[in-house]
JSON list of C-alpha atoms in Angstrom, two decimals:
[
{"chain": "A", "resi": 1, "resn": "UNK", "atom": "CA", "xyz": [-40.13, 90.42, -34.48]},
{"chain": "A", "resi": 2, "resn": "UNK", "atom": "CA", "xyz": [-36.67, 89.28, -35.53]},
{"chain": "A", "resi": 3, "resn": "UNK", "atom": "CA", "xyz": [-35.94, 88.71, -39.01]},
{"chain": "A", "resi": 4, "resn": "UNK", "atom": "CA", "xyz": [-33.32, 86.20, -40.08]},
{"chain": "A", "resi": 5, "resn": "UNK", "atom": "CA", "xyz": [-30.60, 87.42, -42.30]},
{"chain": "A", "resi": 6, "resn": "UNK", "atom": "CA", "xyz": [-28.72, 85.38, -44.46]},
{"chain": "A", "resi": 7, "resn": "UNK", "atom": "CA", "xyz": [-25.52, 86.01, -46.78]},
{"chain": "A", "resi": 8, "resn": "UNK", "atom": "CA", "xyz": [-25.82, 87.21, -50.69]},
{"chain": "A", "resi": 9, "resn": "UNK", "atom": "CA", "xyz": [-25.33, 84.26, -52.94]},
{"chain": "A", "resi": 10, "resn": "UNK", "atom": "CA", "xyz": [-22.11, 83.75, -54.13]},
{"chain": "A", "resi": 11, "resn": "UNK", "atom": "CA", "xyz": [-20.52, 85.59, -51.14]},
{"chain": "A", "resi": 12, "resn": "UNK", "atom": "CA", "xyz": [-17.73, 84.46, -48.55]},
{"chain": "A", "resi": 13, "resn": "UNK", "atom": "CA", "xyz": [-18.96, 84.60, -45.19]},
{"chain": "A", "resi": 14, "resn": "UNK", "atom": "CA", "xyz": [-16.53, 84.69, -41.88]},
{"chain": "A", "resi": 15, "resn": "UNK", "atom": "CA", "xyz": [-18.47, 81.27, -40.23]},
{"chain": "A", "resi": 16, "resn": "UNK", "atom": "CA", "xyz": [-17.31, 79.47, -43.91]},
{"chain": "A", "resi": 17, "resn": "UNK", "atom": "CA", "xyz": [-14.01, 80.55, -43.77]},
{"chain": "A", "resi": 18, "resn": "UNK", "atom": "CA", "xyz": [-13.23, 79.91, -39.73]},
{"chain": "A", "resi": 19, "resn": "UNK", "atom": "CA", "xyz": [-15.27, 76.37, -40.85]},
{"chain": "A", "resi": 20, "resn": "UNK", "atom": "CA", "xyz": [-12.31, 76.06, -43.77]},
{"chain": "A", "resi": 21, "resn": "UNK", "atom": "CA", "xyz": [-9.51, 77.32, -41.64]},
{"chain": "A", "resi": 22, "resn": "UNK", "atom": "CA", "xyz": [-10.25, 74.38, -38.77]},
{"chain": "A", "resi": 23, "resn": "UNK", "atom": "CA", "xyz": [-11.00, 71.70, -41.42]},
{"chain": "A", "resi": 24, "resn": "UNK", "atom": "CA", "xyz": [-7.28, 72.95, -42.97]},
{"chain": "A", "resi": 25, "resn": "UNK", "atom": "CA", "xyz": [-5.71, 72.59, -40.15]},
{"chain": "A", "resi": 26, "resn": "UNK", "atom": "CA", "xyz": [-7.14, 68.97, -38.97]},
{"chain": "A", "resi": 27, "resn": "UNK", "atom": "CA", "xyz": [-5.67, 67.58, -42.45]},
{"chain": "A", "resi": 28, "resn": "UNK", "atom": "CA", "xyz": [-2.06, 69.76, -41.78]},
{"chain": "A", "resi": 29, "resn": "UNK", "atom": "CA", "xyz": [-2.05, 67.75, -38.53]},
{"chain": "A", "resi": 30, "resn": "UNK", "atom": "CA", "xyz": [-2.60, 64.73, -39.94]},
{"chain": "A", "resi": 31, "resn": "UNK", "atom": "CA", "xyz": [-0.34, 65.26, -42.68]},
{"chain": "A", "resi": 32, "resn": "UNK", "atom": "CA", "xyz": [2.47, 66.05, -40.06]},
{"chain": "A", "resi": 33, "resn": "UNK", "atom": "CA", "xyz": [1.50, 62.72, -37.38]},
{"chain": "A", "resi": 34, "resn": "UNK", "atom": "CA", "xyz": [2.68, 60.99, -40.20]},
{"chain": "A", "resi": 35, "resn": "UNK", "atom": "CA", "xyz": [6.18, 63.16, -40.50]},
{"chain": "A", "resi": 36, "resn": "UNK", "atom": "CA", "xyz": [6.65, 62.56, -36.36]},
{"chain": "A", "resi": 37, "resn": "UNK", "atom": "CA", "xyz": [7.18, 58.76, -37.51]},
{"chain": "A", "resi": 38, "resn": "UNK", "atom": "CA", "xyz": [9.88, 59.44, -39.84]},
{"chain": "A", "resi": 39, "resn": "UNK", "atom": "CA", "xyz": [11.52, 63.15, -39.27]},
{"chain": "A", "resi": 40, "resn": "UNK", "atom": "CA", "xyz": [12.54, 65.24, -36.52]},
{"chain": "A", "resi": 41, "resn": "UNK", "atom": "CA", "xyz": [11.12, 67.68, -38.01]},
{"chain": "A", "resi": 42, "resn": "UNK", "atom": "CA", "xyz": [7.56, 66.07, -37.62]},
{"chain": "A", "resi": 43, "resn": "UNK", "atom": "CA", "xyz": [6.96, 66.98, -33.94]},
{"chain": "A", "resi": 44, "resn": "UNK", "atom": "CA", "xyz": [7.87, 70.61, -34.36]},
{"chain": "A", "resi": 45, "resn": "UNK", "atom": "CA", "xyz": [5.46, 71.21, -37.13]},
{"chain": "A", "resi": 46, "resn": "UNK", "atom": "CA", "xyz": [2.77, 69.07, -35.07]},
{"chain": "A", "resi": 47, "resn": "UNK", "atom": "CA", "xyz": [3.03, 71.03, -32.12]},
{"chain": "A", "resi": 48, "resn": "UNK", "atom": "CA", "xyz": [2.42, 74.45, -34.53]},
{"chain": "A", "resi": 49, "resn": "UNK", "atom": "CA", "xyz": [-0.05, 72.62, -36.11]},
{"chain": "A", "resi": 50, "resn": "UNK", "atom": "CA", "xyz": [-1.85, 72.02, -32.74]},
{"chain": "A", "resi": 51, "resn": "UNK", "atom": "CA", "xyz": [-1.81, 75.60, -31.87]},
{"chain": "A", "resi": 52, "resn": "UNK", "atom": "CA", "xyz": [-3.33, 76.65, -35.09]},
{"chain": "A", "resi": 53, "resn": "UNK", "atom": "CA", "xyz": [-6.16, 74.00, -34.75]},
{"chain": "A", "resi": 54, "resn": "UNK", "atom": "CA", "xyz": [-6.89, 75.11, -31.27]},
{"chain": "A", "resi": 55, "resn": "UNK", "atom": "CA", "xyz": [-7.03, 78.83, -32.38]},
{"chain": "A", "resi": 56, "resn": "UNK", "atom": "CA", "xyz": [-9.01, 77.89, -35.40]},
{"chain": "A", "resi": 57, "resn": "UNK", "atom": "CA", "xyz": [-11.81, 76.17, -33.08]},
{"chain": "A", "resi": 58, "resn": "UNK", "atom": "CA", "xyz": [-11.90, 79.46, -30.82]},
{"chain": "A", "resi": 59, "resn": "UNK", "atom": "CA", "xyz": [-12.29, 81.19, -34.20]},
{"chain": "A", "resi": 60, "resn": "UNK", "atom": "CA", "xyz": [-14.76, 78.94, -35.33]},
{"chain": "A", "resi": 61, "resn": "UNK", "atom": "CA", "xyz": [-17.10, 79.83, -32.08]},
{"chain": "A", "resi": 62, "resn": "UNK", "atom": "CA", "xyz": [-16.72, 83.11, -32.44]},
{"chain": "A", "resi": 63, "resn": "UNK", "atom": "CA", "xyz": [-17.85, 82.79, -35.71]},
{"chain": "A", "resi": 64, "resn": "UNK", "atom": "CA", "xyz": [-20.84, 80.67, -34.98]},
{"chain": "A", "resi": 65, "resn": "UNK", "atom": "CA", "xyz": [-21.86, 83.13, -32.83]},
{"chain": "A", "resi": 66, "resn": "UNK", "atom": "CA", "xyz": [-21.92, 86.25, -34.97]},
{"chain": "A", "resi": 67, "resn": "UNK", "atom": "CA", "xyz": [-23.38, 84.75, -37.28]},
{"chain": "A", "resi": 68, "resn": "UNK", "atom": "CA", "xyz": [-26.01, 84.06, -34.71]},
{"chain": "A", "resi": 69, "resn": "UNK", "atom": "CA", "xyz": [-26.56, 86.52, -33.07]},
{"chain": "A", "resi": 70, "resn": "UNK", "atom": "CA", "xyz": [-27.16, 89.59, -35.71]},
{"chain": "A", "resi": 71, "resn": "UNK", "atom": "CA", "xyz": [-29.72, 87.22, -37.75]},
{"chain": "A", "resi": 72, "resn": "UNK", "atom": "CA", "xyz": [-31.30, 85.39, -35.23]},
{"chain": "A", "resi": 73, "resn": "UNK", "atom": "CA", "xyz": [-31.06, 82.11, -36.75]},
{"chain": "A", "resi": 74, "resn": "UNK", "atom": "CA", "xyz": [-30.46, 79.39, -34.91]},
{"chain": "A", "resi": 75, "resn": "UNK", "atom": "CA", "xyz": [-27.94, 78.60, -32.22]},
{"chain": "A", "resi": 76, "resn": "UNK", "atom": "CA", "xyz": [-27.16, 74.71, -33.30]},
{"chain": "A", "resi": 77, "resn": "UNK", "atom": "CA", "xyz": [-23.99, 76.25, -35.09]},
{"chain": "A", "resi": 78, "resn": "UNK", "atom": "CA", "xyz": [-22.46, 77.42, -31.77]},
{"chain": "A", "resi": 79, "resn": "UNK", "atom": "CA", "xyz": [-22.97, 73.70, -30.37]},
{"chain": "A", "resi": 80, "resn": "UNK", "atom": "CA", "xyz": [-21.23, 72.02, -33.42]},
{"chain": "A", "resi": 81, "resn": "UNK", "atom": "CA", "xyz": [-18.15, 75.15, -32.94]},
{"chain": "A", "resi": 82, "resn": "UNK", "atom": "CA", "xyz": [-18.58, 74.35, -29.13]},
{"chain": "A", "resi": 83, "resn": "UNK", "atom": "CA", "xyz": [-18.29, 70.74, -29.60]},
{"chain": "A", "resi": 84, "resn": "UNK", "atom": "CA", "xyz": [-15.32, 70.76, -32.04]},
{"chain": "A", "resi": 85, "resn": "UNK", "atom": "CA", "xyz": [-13.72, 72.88, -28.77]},
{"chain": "A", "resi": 86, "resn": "UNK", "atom": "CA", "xyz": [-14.52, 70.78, -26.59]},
{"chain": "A", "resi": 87, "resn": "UNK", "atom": "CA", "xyz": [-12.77, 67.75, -28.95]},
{"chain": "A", "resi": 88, "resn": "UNK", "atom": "CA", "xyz": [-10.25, 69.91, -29.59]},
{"chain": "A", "resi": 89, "resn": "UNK", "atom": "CA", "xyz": [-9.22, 70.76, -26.13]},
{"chain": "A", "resi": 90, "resn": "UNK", "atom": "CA", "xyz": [-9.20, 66.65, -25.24]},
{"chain": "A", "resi": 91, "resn": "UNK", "atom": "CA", "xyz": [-7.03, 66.51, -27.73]},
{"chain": "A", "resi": 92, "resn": "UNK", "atom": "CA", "xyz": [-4.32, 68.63, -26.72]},
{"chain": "A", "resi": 93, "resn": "UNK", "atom": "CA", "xyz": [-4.37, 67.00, -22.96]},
{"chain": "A", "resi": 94, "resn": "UNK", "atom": "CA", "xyz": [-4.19, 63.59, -24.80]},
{"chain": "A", "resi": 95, "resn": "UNK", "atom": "CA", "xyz": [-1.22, 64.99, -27.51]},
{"chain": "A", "resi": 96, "resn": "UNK", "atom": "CA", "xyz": [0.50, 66.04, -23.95]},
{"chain": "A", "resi": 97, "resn": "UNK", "atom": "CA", "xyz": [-0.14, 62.79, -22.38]},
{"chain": "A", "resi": 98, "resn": "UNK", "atom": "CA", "xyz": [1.06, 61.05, -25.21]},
{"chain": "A", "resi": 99, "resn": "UNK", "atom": "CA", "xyz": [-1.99, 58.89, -25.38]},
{"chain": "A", "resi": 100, "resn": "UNK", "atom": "CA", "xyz": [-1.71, 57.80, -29.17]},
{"chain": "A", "resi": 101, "resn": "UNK", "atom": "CA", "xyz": [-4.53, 55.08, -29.01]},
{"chain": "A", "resi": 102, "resn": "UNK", "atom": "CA", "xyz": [-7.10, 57.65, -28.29]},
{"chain": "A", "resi": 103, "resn": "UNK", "atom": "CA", "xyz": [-5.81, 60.74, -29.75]},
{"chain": "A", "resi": 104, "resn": "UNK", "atom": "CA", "xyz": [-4.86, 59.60, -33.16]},
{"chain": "A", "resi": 105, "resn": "UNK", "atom": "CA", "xyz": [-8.58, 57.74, -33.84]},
{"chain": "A", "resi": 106, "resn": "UNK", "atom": "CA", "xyz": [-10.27, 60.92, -31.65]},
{"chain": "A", "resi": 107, "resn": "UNK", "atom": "CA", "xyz": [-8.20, 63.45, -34.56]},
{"chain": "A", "resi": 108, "resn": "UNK", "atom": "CA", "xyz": [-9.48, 60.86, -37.23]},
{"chain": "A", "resi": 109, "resn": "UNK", "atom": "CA", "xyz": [-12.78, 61.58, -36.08]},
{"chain": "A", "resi": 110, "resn": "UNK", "atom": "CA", "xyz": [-12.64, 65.45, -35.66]},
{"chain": "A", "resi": 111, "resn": "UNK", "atom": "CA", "xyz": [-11.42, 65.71, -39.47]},
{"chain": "A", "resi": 112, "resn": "UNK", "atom": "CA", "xyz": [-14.47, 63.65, -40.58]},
{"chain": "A", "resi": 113, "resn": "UNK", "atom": "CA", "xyz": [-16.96, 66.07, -38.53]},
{"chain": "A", "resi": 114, "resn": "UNK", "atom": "CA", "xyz": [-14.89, 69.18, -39.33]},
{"chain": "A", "resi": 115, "resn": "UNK", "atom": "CA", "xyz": [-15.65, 67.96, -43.27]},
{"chain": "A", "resi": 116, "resn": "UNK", "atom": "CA", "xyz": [-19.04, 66.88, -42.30]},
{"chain": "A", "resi": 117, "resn": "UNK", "atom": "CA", "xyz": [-19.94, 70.83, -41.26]},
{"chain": "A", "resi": 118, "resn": "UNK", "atom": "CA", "xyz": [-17.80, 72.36, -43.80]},
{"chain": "A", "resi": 119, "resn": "UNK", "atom": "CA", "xyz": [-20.44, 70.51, -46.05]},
{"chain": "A", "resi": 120, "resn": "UNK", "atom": "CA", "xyz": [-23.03, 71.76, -44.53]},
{"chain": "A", "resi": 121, "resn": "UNK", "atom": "CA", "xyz": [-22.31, 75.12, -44.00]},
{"chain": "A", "resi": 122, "resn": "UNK", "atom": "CA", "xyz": [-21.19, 75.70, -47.59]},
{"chain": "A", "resi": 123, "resn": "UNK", "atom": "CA", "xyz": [-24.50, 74.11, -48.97]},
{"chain": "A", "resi": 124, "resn": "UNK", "atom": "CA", "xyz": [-26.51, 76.08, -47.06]},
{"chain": "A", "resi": 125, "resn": "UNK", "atom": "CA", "xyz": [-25.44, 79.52, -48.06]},
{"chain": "A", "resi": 126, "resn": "UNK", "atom": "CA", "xyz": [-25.55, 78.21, -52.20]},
{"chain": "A", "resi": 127, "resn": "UNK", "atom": "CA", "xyz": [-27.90, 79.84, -54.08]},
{"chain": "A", "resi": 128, "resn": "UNK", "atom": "CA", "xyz": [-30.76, 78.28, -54.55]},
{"chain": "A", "resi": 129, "resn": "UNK", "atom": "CA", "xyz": [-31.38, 76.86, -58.59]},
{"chain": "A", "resi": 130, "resn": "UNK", "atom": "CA", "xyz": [-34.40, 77.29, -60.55]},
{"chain": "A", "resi": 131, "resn": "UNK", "atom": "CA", "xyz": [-36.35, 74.76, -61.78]},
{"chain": "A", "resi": 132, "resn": "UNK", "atom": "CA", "xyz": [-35.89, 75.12, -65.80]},
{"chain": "A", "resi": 133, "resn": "UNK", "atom": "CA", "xyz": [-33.15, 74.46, -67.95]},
{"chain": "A", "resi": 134, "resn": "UNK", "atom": "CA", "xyz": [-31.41, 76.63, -70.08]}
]
């Protein structure tokens, strides 16, 4: 019989920081698109950026699945890390490519998911509230 472990309230967990770290780094590389338009500066700092994403995705798995696997809860977190991967990796062929009408709206999307699961994986390890009022 496997029993499902979860995280003391008010505790940090490695799955909500690696969720943190690649939701970070989405926003850094939007901040610095914006700097490849007007500095020469900008595609330096983009190209770091894109490293740190991609590293922060393989985190993120790895994560997902530690979390996973000591608990036995349930494996949808390693498809949502998996996914943002898989995004992650079309992104860097497209940023190579210089495709900008499908990787700029595809990195739009991958910040609003990234936020999307940091949401979720943050309100799911609050503790839960009683009912009365103090």
């Amino acid at each position: 019989m496997a029993t499902q472990m979860t995280a003391a309230p008010g505790r940090i967990t490695f799955q909500q920081v690696a969720i943190a770290l690649q939701t970070a780094s989405l926003f850094f590389q939007a901040a610095t698109a914006g700097l490849l338009l007007s500095s020469s500066h900008g595609e330096l700092l983009h190209g770091v950026g894109a490293r740190v994403m991609y590293g922060a995705s393989m985190l993120y798995v790895l994560a997902a699945v530690l979390a996973w696997r000591p608990g036995g809860g349930s494996p949808r977190p390693i498809l949502y890390a998996s996914g943002f991967l898989v995004l992650a990796s079309v992104q860097v062929v497209l940023g190579i490519a210089r495709v900008p009408s499908v990787h700029v709206p595809l990195g739009v999307l991958m910040f609003g998911l990234s936020v999307l699961d940091l949401g979720r994986v943050l309100s799911t390890r609050l503790p839960e509230r009683s009912g009365r009022r103090a």
